[in-house]
Coordinates of C-alpha atoms in Angstrom, one line a residue:
M142 CA -41.9 79.8 31.2
T143 CA -41.4 81.6 27.8
E144 CA -38.1 81.5 25.9
S145 CA -37.5 85.2 26.9
E146 CA -38.0 84.3 30.6
A147 CA -35.5 81.3 30.5
P148 CA -32.7 81.7 33.0
P149 CA -29.2 82.5 31.6
A150 CA -26.9 79.5 30.9
K151 CA -24.6 78.7 33.8
A152 CA -20.9 78.2 33.4
P153 CA -19.6 74.8 34.2
E154 CA -17.7 74.3 37.4
G155 CA -14.2 75.6 37.3
V156 CA -14.9 78.4 34.8
S157 CA -14.1 81.7 36.4
G158 CA -15.4 85.0 35.2
A159 CA -18.3 83.2 33.6
P160 CA -20.7 86.3 33.3
A161 CA -18.1 87.9 31.0
L162 CA -18.0 84.9 28.7
P163 CA -20.1 85.0 25.5
Q164 CA -22.9 82.4 25.2
P165 CA -21.1 80.3 22.5
V166 CA -18.1 80.0 24.9
L167 CA -20.3 78.9 27.7
E168 CA -21.8 76.2 25.5
I169 CA -18.4 75.0 24.4
A170 CA -17.2 74.9 28.0
S171 CA -20.2 72.9 29.1
G172 CA -19.5 70.4 26.3
Y173 CA -16.1 69.6 27.7
A174 CA -16.9 69.6 31.4
F175 CA -16.5 65.8 31.8
T176 CA -16.8 64.2 35.2
G177 CA -14.7 61.1 34.6
P178 CA -11.0 60.6 33.7
A179 CA -9.9 62.5 30.6
L180 CA -6.9 63.7 28.7
D181 CA -6.1 67.4 28.8
L182 CA -5.5 68.8 25.4
G183 CA -5.3 72.6 26.1
A184 CA -7.3 75.8 26.5
L185 CA -10.0 77.3 24.3
L186 CA -9.2 80.0 21.8
W187 CA -11.9 82.5 21.2
D188 CA -11.8 85.8 19.3
G189 CA -8.0 85.9 19.3
R190 CA -7.7 85.2 23.1
C191 CA -6.7 82.1 25.0
L192 CA -9.2 81.3 27.8
P193 CA -7.4 79.0 30.3
D194 CA -10.5 78.6 32.4
V195 CA -12.1 76.6 29.5
Q196 CA -10.1 73.4 29.3
I197 CA -10.5 71.1 26.2
R198 CA -10.3 67.4 27.0
I199 CA -11.0 63.9 25.7
P200 CA -12.8 61.3 27.9
L201 CA -10.5 58.4 28.5
P202 CA -13.2 55.7 27.7
M203 CA -13.7 57.4 24.3
L204 CA -10.2 56.9 23.1
N205 CA -11.1 53.5 21.6
R206 CA -13.7 55.3 19.4
H207 CA -10.8 56.1 17.1
G208 CA -9.6 59.5 15.8
L209 CA -7.9 61.7 13.3
V210 CA -4.9 64.0 13.8
A211 CA -4.5 66.1 10.6
G212 CA -2.7 69.2 9.5
A213 CA -0.1 70.6 7.1
T214 CA 3.6 70.0 7.6
G215 CA 5.1 71.9 10.5
T216 CA 1.8 72.6 12.3
G217 CA 2.6 70.4 15.3
K218 CA 1.0 67.0 14.6
T219 CA 3.9 65.1 16.1
K220 CA 3.8 67.1 19.3
T221 CA 0.1 66.4 19.6
L222 CA 0.8 62.7 19.3
Q223 CA 3.4 63.0 22.0
L224 CA 1.1 65.0 24.3
I225 CA -1.7 62.4 23.9
A226 CA 0.7 59.4 24.3
E227 CA 2.2 60.8 27.5
Q228 CA -1.1 61.1 29.2
L229 CA -2.3 57.7 28.0
S230 CA 0.9 56.1 29.4
A231 CA 0.4 58.0 32.7
Q232 CA -3.1 56.5 33.0
G233 CA -1.8 52.9 32.4
V234 CA -2.8 52.7 28.7
P235 CA -0.1 51.2 26.3
V236 CA 0.5 53.2 23.1
F237 CA 2.0 52.5 19.7
L238 CA 3.7 55.3 17.7
A239 CA 5.2 55.1 14.3
D240 CA 8.2 57.4 14.2
V241 CA 8.6 58.3 10.5
K242 CA 10.9 61.3 10.9
G243 CA 12.9 60.1 13.9
D244 CA 11.8 62.8 16.3
V245 CA 9.5 60.8 18.6
S246 CA 12.1 58.9 20.6
G247 CA 12.4 61.9 23.0
I248 CA 9.2 60.7 24.7
S249 CA 11.5 58.4 26.7
A250 CA 13.4 61.3 28.2
P251 CA 12.3 64.3 30.4
G252 CA 11.7 67.5 28.6
Q253 CA 13.8 70.6 28.9
E254 CA 12.3 73.7 30.3
N255 CA 12.8 76.9 28.4
D256 CA 11.0 80.2 27.7
R257 CA 8.7 78.7 25.0
V258 CA 7.6 75.9 27.3
R259 CA 7.1 78.2 30.2
T260 CA 5.1 80.6 28.1
R261 CA 2.9 77.9 26.6
A262 CA 2.3 76.3 30.1
G263 CA 1.3 79.7 31.5
E264 CA -1.1 80.5 28.6
V265 CA -3.0 77.2 29.0
R266 CA -2.7 77.0 32.8
Q267 CA -0.6 73.8 32.7
E268 CA 1.4 72.6 35.6
W269 CA 4.4 71.5 33.5
T270 CA 6.8 69.0 35.0
P271 CA 9.5 67.3 32.9
A272 CA 9.0 63.6 32.6
G273 CA 10.1 60.6 30.5
F274 CA 7.9 57.6 29.8
P275 CA 8.6 53.8 29.6
C276 CA 9.5 53.0 26.0
E277 CA 10.4 50.1 23.7
F278 CA 12.0 50.9 20.4
Y279 CA 11.5 48.8 17.3
A280 CA 12.8 48.8 13.8
L281 CA 11.4 46.9 10.7
G282 CA 13.7 44.0 10.0
G283 CA 16.3 45.5 12.3
M284 CA 17.0 48.3 9.8
G285 CA 17.7 51.2 12.1
H286 CA 17.8 51.7 15.8
G287 CA 15.4 49.2 17.5
I288 CA 14.4 45.7 18.3
P289 CA 13.8 43.9 14.9
V290 CA 10.2 43.5 13.9
R291 CA 9.7 40.7 11.4
A292 CA 6.7 38.8 10.0
T293 CA 6.5 35.5 8.3
I294 CA 5.0 35.4 4.8
T295 CA 2.3 33.0 6.0
S296 CA 1.1 35.3 8.7
F297 CA 1.5 38.5 6.5
G298 CA -1.0 37.0 4.1
P299 CA -1.8 37.5 0.4
V300 CA -3.8 40.8 0.7
L301 CA -1.1 42.8 2.4
L302 CA 1.7 41.2 0.4
S303 CA -0.1 42.1 -2.8
K304 CA -0.1 45.8 -1.6
V305 CA 3.6 45.6 -1.0
L306 CA 4.3 44.0 -4.3
Q307 CA 1.9 46.4 -6.1
L308 CA 0.0 43.6 -7.7
N309 CA -3.3 44.3 -9.5
Q310 CA -6.6 42.7 -8.5
T311 CA -6.2 39.6 -10.7
Q312 CA -2.7 39.0 -9.5
E313 CA -3.8 39.5 -5.9
Q314 CA -6.5 36.9 -6.3
S315 CA -3.9 34.6 -7.8
L316 CA -1.5 35.1 -5.0
G317 CA -4.4 34.2 -2.6
L318 CA -4.7 30.9 -4.4
I319 CA -1.0 30.2 -4.0
F320 CA -1.2 30.9 -0.3
H321 CA -4.2 28.5 -0.1
Y322 CA -2.2 25.9 -1.9
A323 CA 0.7 26.2 0.5
D324 CA -1.6 26.2 3.5
Q325 CA -3.3 23.0 2.2
K326 CA 0.0 21.2 1.5
G327 CA 1.6 22.2 4.8
L328 CA 4.3 24.3 3.2
E329 CA 5.2 27.0 5.7
L330 CA 6.1 30.3 4.0
V331 CA 8.5 31.8 6.5
D332 CA 10.5 34.2 4.2
L333 CA 10.6 35.4 0.7
K334 CA 12.6 32.5 -0.6
D335 CA 9.9 30.1 0.6
L336 CA 7.2 31.8 -1.4
R337 CA 9.5 32.1 -4.4
A338 CA 10.2 28.3 -4.2
V339 CA 6.5 27.5 -4.2
V340 CA 5.8 29.8 -7.1
T341 CA 8.8 28.4 -9.0
F342 CA 7.5 24.9 -8.5
L343 CA 4.1 25.8 -9.7
T344 CA 5.5 27.3 -12.9
S345 CA 7.8 24.4 -13.5
D346 CA 7.0 21.5 -15.9
E347 CA 6.3 19.2 -13.0
G348 CA 4.2 21.7 -11.1
K349 CA 1.9 23.0 -13.8
S350 CA -0.6 20.3 -13.2
E351 CA -0.9 21.6 -9.7
L352 CA -2.2 24.9 -11.0
K353 CA -5.3 23.3 -12.4
G354 CA -6.2 22.0 -9.0
I355 CA -6.2 25.4 -7.3
G356 CA -8.7 27.4 -9.4
G357 CA -7.1 27.7 -12.7
L358 CA -4.1 29.9 -11.9
S359 CA -2.4 30.8 -15.1
T360 CA 1.3 30.2 -15.6
A361 CA 1.6 33.8 -17.0
T362 CA 0.2 35.3 -13.8
A363 CA 2.3 33.1 -11.6
G364 CA 5.3 34.3 -13.7
V365 CA 4.4 37.9 -13.0
I366 CA 4.2 37.2 -9.3
L367 CA 7.6 35.5 -9.4
R368 CA 9.2 38.5 -11.2
S369 CA 7.7 40.9 -8.6
L370 CA 9.1 38.8 -5.8
T371 CA 12.6 38.8 -7.4
A372 CA 12.5 42.5 -7.9
F373 CA 11.3 43.0 -4.3
E374 CA 14.2 40.9 -3.0
S375 CA 16.7 42.8 -5.1
Q376 CA 15.7 46.0 -3.4
G377 CA 16.9 44.7 -0.1
M378 CA 13.4 43.8 1.3
S379 CA 14.3 40.3 2.6
P380 CA 15.1 41.2 6.2
F381 CA 11.5 42.3 6.9
F382 CA 10.2 38.7 6.5
G383 CA 11.3 35.8 8.6
E384 CA 11.6 34.5 12.1
P385 CA 11.5 35.1 15.0
E386 CA 8.1 36.7 14.2
F387 CA 7.1 39.6 16.3
D388 CA 4.4 38.9 18.8
T389 CA 2.1 41.9 18.7
S390 CA 0.9 41.2 22.3
E391 CA 4.2 43.0 23.2
L392 CA 2.5 46.2 22.3
S393 CA 0.1 45.9 25.1
R394 CA 2.7 45.7 27.9
V395 CA 2.4 47.8 31.1
A396 CA 5.5 48.9 33.0
G397 CA 6.2 47.9 36.6
D398 CA 5.1 51.3 37.9
G399 CA 1.7 50.9 36.3
R400 CA 2.3 53.2 33.3
G401 CA 1.5 52.0 29.8
A402 CA 4.5 51.1 27.7
V403 CA 5.0 53.4 24.7
S404 CA 6.1 51.3 21.7
V405 CA 8.0 53.4 19.1
L406 CA 8.6 52.0 15.7
E407 CA 11.6 53.7 14.3
L408 CA 11.1 54.2 10.5
P409 CA 13.8 56.8 9.3
A410 CA 15.9 54.0 7.8
V411 CA 13.0 52.9 5.6
Q412 CA 11.5 56.3 4.7
D413 CA 12.2 55.5 1.0
K414 CA 9.9 52.4 1.3
P415 CA 6.5 53.9 2.1
Q416 CA 4.5 51.1 0.6
L417 CA 6.3 48.6 2.8
F418 CA 6.2 50.4 6.2
S419 CA 2.6 51.6 5.8
T420 CA 1.5 48.0 5.0
F421 CA 3.5 46.6 7.9
L422 CA 1.7 49.0 10.2
M423 CA -1.6 47.5 8.9
W424 CA -0.2 44.0 9.5
L425 CA 0.5 44.9 13.2
L426 CA -3.1 46.2 13.5
A427 CA -4.6 43.2 11.7
D428 CA -2.6 40.8 13.8
L429 CA -3.9 42.5 17.0
F430 CA -7.4 42.2 15.7
H431 CA -6.9 38.6 14.9
D432 CA -5.5 37.7 18.4
L433 CA -7.2 40.0 20.9
P434 CA -10.4 38.9 22.7
E435 CA -13.7 40.8 22.6
V436 CA -14.0 43.1 25.6
G437 CA -16.8 45.5 24.6
D438 CA -16.9 49.0 26.2
V439 CA -14.1 49.4 28.7
D440 CA -13.2 52.1 31.2
K441 CA -10.0 52.8 29.3
P442 CA -8.5 51.4 26.1
K443 CA -6.3 48.3 26.1
L444 CA -4.1 50.0 23.5
V445 CA -4.1 53.2 21.4
F446 CA -2.5 52.8 18.0
F447 CA -1.3 55.9 16.1
F448 CA -1.1 55.2 12.3
D449 CA 1.3 57.9 11.0
E450 CA 1.5 58.9 7.3
A451 CA -1.9 57.2 6.8
H452 CA -2.3 58.5 3.3
L453 CA 0.4 56.0 2.2
L454 CA -1.8 53.1 3.3
F455 CA -4.7 54.2 1.1
N456 CA -2.8 55.3 -2.0
D457 CA -3.6 52.9 -4.9
A458 CA -5.4 50.5 -2.6
S459 CA -7.8 48.0 -4.1
K460 CA -11.5 48.0 -3.2
A461 CA -10.9 44.7 -1.3
F462 CA -8.1 46.3 0.6
L463 CA -10.1 49.4 1.6
D464 CA -13.1 47.2 2.6
A465 CA -10.7 45.2 4.9
I466 CA -9.4 48.4 6.5
T467 CA -12.9 49.7 7.1
Q468 CA -14.1 46.4 8.6
T469 CA -11.0 46.1 10.8
V470 CA -11.3 49.7 12.1
R471 CA -15.1 49.2 12.7
L472 CA -14.6 45.9 14.7
I473 CA -11.4 46.4 16.6
R474 CA -13.0 49.0 18.9
S475 CA -14.8 46.1 20.6
K476 CA -11.4 44.6 21.4
G477 CA -10.4 47.7 23.3
V478 CA -8.1 49.2 20.7
G479 CA -8.3 52.8 19.6
V480 CA -6.8 53.8 16.2
F481 CA -5.7 57.3 15.3
F482 CA -4.9 58.1 11.7
V483 CA -2.3 60.8 11.2
T484 CA -2.2 62.6 7.9
Q485 CA -2.3 66.0 6.3
T486 CA -6.0 66.4 5.4
P487 CA -9.1 64.4 6.1
K488 CA -9.5 63.8 2.4
D489 CA -6.5 61.4 2.6
V490 CA -8.8 59.0 4.5
P491 CA -11.6 57.3 2.6
G492 CA -15.1 58.3 3.7
D493 CA -16.1 54.9 5.0
V494 CA -13.0 54.9 7.3
L495 CA -13.4 58.6 8.2
A496 CA -17.0 57.9 9.4
Q497 CA -15.6 55.5 12.0
L498 CA -13.4 58.2 13.6
G499 CA -15.1 59.9 16.6
N500 CA -12.3 62.2 17.8
R501 CA -10.7 65.0 15.6
V502 CA -7.7 67.2 16.2
Q503 CA -7.3 69.3 13.1
H504 CA -4.2 71.5 12.8
A505 CA -3.8 74.4 10.4
L506 CA -4.3 73.9 6.6
R507 CA -2.8 75.8 3.8
A508 CA -4.8 77.4 1.0
F509 CA -2.2 78.6 -1.5
T510 CA -3.6 76.8 -4.5
P511 CA -7.0 75.9 -5.9
D512 CA -6.6 72.3 -4.8
D513 CA -5.7 73.5 -1.3
Q514 CA -8.8 75.7 -1.2
K515 CA -10.9 72.8 -2.4
A516 CA -9.4 70.6 0.4
L517 CA -10.1 73.3 2.9
K518 CA -13.8 73.5 2.0
S519 CA -14.1 69.7 2.1
T520 CA -12.5 69.6 5.6
V521 CA -14.9 72.3 6.9
K522 CA -17.9 70.2 5.8
T523 CA -16.7 67.3 7.9
F524 CA -17.1 69.2 11.2
P525 CA -20.3 69.7 13.1
N526 CA -22.0 73.1 13.0
S527 CA -19.9 75.7 14.7
P528 CA -20.0 79.3 15.8
Y529 CA -16.5 79.7 14.2
D530 CA -15.8 80.6 10.7
L531 CA -13.8 77.5 10.2
E532 CA -12.4 78.4 6.8
E533 CA -10.8 81.4 8.4
V534 CA -9.8 79.7 11.6
L535 CA -8.1 76.7 10.0
T536 CA -5.8 78.9 7.9
A537 CA -4.9 81.2 10.8
L538 CA -4.0 78.6 13.5
G539 CA -0.5 78.8 14.8
T540 CA 1.9 75.9 15.5
G541 CA 0.6 73.9 18.4
E542 CA -3.0 75.0 17.9
A543 CA -5.8 73.0 16.5
V544 CA -9.6 72.7 16.0
V545 CA -10.9 69.9 18.2
T546 CA -14.1 67.9 18.4
V547 CA -14.4 64.6 20.3
L548 CA -17.0 62.2 21.7
S549 CA -18.4 63.1 25.1
E550 CA -18.8 60.5 27.9
K551 CA -22.3 59.8 26.4
G552 CA -20.9 59.2 22.9
A553 CA -22.2 62.5 21.4
P554 CA -19.9 64.9 19.5
T555 CA -18.7 67.8 21.5
P556 CA -18.8 71.4 20.2
V557 CA -16.1 72.4 17.9
A558 CA -13.3 74.2 19.9
A559 CA -10.3 76.0 18.6
T560 CA -7.6 75.0 21.1
R561 CA -4.1 76.1 22.1
L562 CA -2.5 72.8 23.0
R563 CA -0.4 71.9 26.0
A564 CA 3.3 71.4 25.8
P565 CA 4.6 67.8 26.1
E566 CA 6.5 67.0 29.3
S567 CA 9.0 64.7 27.6
L568 CA 11.8 65.7 25.3
M569 CA 10.5 67.4 22.1
G570 CA 13.1 65.9 19.8
P571 CA 15.1 62.8 19.3
V572 CA 17.3 61.2 21.9
D573 CA 21.0 60.6 21.3
P574 CA 21.5 57.6 18.9
A575 CA 24.0 56.0 21.4
A576 CA 21.5 56.3 24.2
L577 CA 18.8 54.9 22.0
D578 CA 21.0 51.9 21.2
R579 CA 21.8 51.3 24.8
A580 CA 18.0 51.4 25.6
V581 CA 17.3 48.8 22.9
Q582 CA 20.1 46.4 24.0
A583 CA 19.0 46.7 27.6
S584 CA 15.4 45.6 26.8
P585 CA 14.4 42.1 27.8
L586 CA 12.9 41.8 24.4
Y587 CA 16.2 42.3 22.5
G588 CA 17.4 38.8 23.1
R589 CA 14.1 37.4 21.9
Y590 CA 14.1 39.1 18.5
A591 CA 17.6 40.3 17.7
E592 CA 19.0 37.3 15.8
A593 CA 17.2 36.1 12.7
V594 CA 16.5 32.3 12.6
D595 CA 16.3 30.4 9.3
R596 CA 14.7 27.1 10.1
E597 CA 13.5 24.4 7.7
S598 CA 10.5 25.6 5.7
A599 CA 9.1 25.4 2.2
Y600 CA 12.3 26.4 0.4
E601 CA 14.5 23.8 2.2
K602 CA 11.9 21.0 1.9
L603 CA 11.3 21.6 -1.8
T604 CA 15.0 21.9 -2.5
A605 CA 15.9 18.8 -0.6
R606 CA 13.2 16.7 -2.3
E607 CA 14.2 18.0 -5.7
A608 CA 17.8 17.1 -5.1
Q609 CA 16.8 13.7 -3.8
A610 CA 14.7 13.0 -6.9
A611 CA 17.5 14.1 -9.2
S612 CA 20.1 11.8 -7.5
S613 CA 17.9 8.7 -7.3
P614 CA 17.6 6.9 -10.7
A615 CA 14.6 4.7 -11.1
P616 CA 15.5 1.1 -10.1
A617 CA 15.3 -1.6 -12.7
A618 CA 12.3 -3.9 -12.4
P619 CA 13.5 -7.4 -11.1
A620 CA 11.9 -10.6 -12.2
E621 CA 9.0 -11.4 -10.0
S622 CA 6.9 -14.4 -9.0
A623 CA 3.2 -14.3 -9.4
S624 CA 2.7 -13.9 -5.7
S625 CA 5.2 -11.1 -5.4
R626 CA 3.6 -9.3 -8.4
G627 CA 0.3 -9.5 -6.7
R628 CA 1.8 -8.0 -3.5
G629 CA 3.5 -5.3 -5.5
R630 CA 0.4 -4.3 -7.3
K631 CA -1.4 -4.1 -4.0
A632 CA 1.4 -1.9 -2.5
D633 CA 1.4 0.3 -5.6
D634 CA -2.3 0.8 -5.4
Q635 CA -2.0 1.8 -1.8
D636 CA 0.8 4.3 -2.5
S637 CA -1.1 5.7 -5.4
S638 CA -4.2 6.2 -3.2
V639 CA -2.2 8.1 -0.6
V640 CA -0.6 10.4 -3.2
E641 CA -4.0 11.1 -4.8
Q642 CA -5.6 11.9 -1.5
V643 CA -2.9 14.0 0.0
V644 CA -1.0 15.8 -2.8
G645 CA -1.8 14.6 -6.3
S646 CA 1.7 15.3 -7.5
G647 CA 4.6 12.8 -7.7
V648 CA 7.2 15.3 -6.6
F649 CA 5.4 15.7 -3.3
K650 CA 5.2 12.0 -2.5
S651 CA 8.2 11.9 -0.3
L652 CA 7.5 15.4 1.0
A653 CA 4.1 14.2 2.3
R654 CA 5.8 11.5 4.4
S655 CA 8.1 14.0 6.1
L656 CA 5.4 16.6 6.7
G657 CA 3.2 14.1 8.6
T658 CA 0.2 15.7 10.3
Q659 CA 0.9 19.1 8.7
I660 CA -0.4 17.9 5.4
G661 CA -3.9 19.1 4.5
R662 CA -4.0 21.6 7.4
E663 CA -6.2 24.6 6.9
I664 CA -4.9 28.0 8.2
T665 CA -7.7 30.2 9.5
R666 CA -7.2 33.7 8.1
S667 CA -8.6 37.0 9.2
I668 CA -10.2 39.8 7.2
F669 CA -6.9 40.7 5.7
G670 CA -5.9 37.1 5.0
T671 CA -3.4 37.3 7.9
A672 CA -2.7 34.1 9.8
R673 CA -1.1 33.4 13.2
R674 CA 0.5 30.3 14.4
R675 CA -0.7 29.8 18.0
R676 CA 2.0 30.6 20.5

């Protein structure tokens, strides 16, 4: 059969009026005609018309192949997150959302029907029903409305902490040596004062000799780190580090009715600390990677993690930090976790990371300046070939409209589809703060994490030993018999041997005895240098 004799393309099942649809539309429709479970995003836009018979969807098993939700401010990115999160929850998939502006909490309450919702639902042929979804609300360090989320310094690790402290590469490497030293000596770094105590000791007259034993850390660099810690504390950052440490397995909870829990991290109270909250989000992801087992390809994700304001994570990041992000994103898929980065333009995400993102929802972009136009052209180049003039389409999209391409059930990119998105069924706005506080305090997790605990750790141990050393004058040497001198020399040799093997520093001699089996332990750290005490 010649090409001219080939039969016309058939419309996929469910597409009415197929003969009237142009060939490109039929091809797009065929690309989204999935047979398995999928999330419904909306209806196709073509030549200025919304075609409700052509539904644009994402296969559920492909949600762990990661994604990007991008677009200028005010184009509807937050509502897209809400729409996807609702459907994931309904299909039993837990979701994590970072609420930077404070308007995602409405996902816990049923939406309110109005003319705009009815119009949108009619345009995309959506059976809209108001619904709230099971939520847990968290707040970094308890600052704001939510269950406090804290991390210990030990588990946060040197790489992420260096990002927060804005250290350069040399200082980051030096901080890594300090962590290694504390790990080896059994000094648990629970909060900032623990780390400061260890650095202070290492810069003291008595501790300088210890620096030579951990790779030649300079006193000057240790001093810079100490000053950075002091400045960090003076900005009110202490509450974010400490115990009880948040167990990231809480993010994978499923409600009693089988719906996935939506974990909302409330961030409005720390909007002015972007380096901190973006790095904390990476700690949550790195900790999940550290703890979750390998599961390979699954019918549905174990968790979908939305990383909002993603550009903040990559700003001024070191090469080592970017490499760690890339490797984490590449490998966490096999643990059943999908990651969606949310930002304004794809150029905010490094190319190596962008290459790992199989699903794309691109809202409108602005092209008011030469830089905007350059970003627009760069964005268009990241899409597969398309029958659309994407430069024109991306600047003409309305609020709640986006250009979509996802991975099919076979893992191949679907055709590019301009889409009018569905309306979320939950409340499109924040819930009342009083209602939010009641929900937080009613959570079974509140009692577990609400009150900070300050147990004995490096600071207390070092302080106590220093005080003990200062208050205990060296005893006068009594007259000894020859036999007692012999026994004394033998005991001294044994003590000296223990000190040399375990610590190598006189100030830690008594500390070694109290730490017992913790001395010399080696903490296994992940790609990001994060560590987790087994629960």
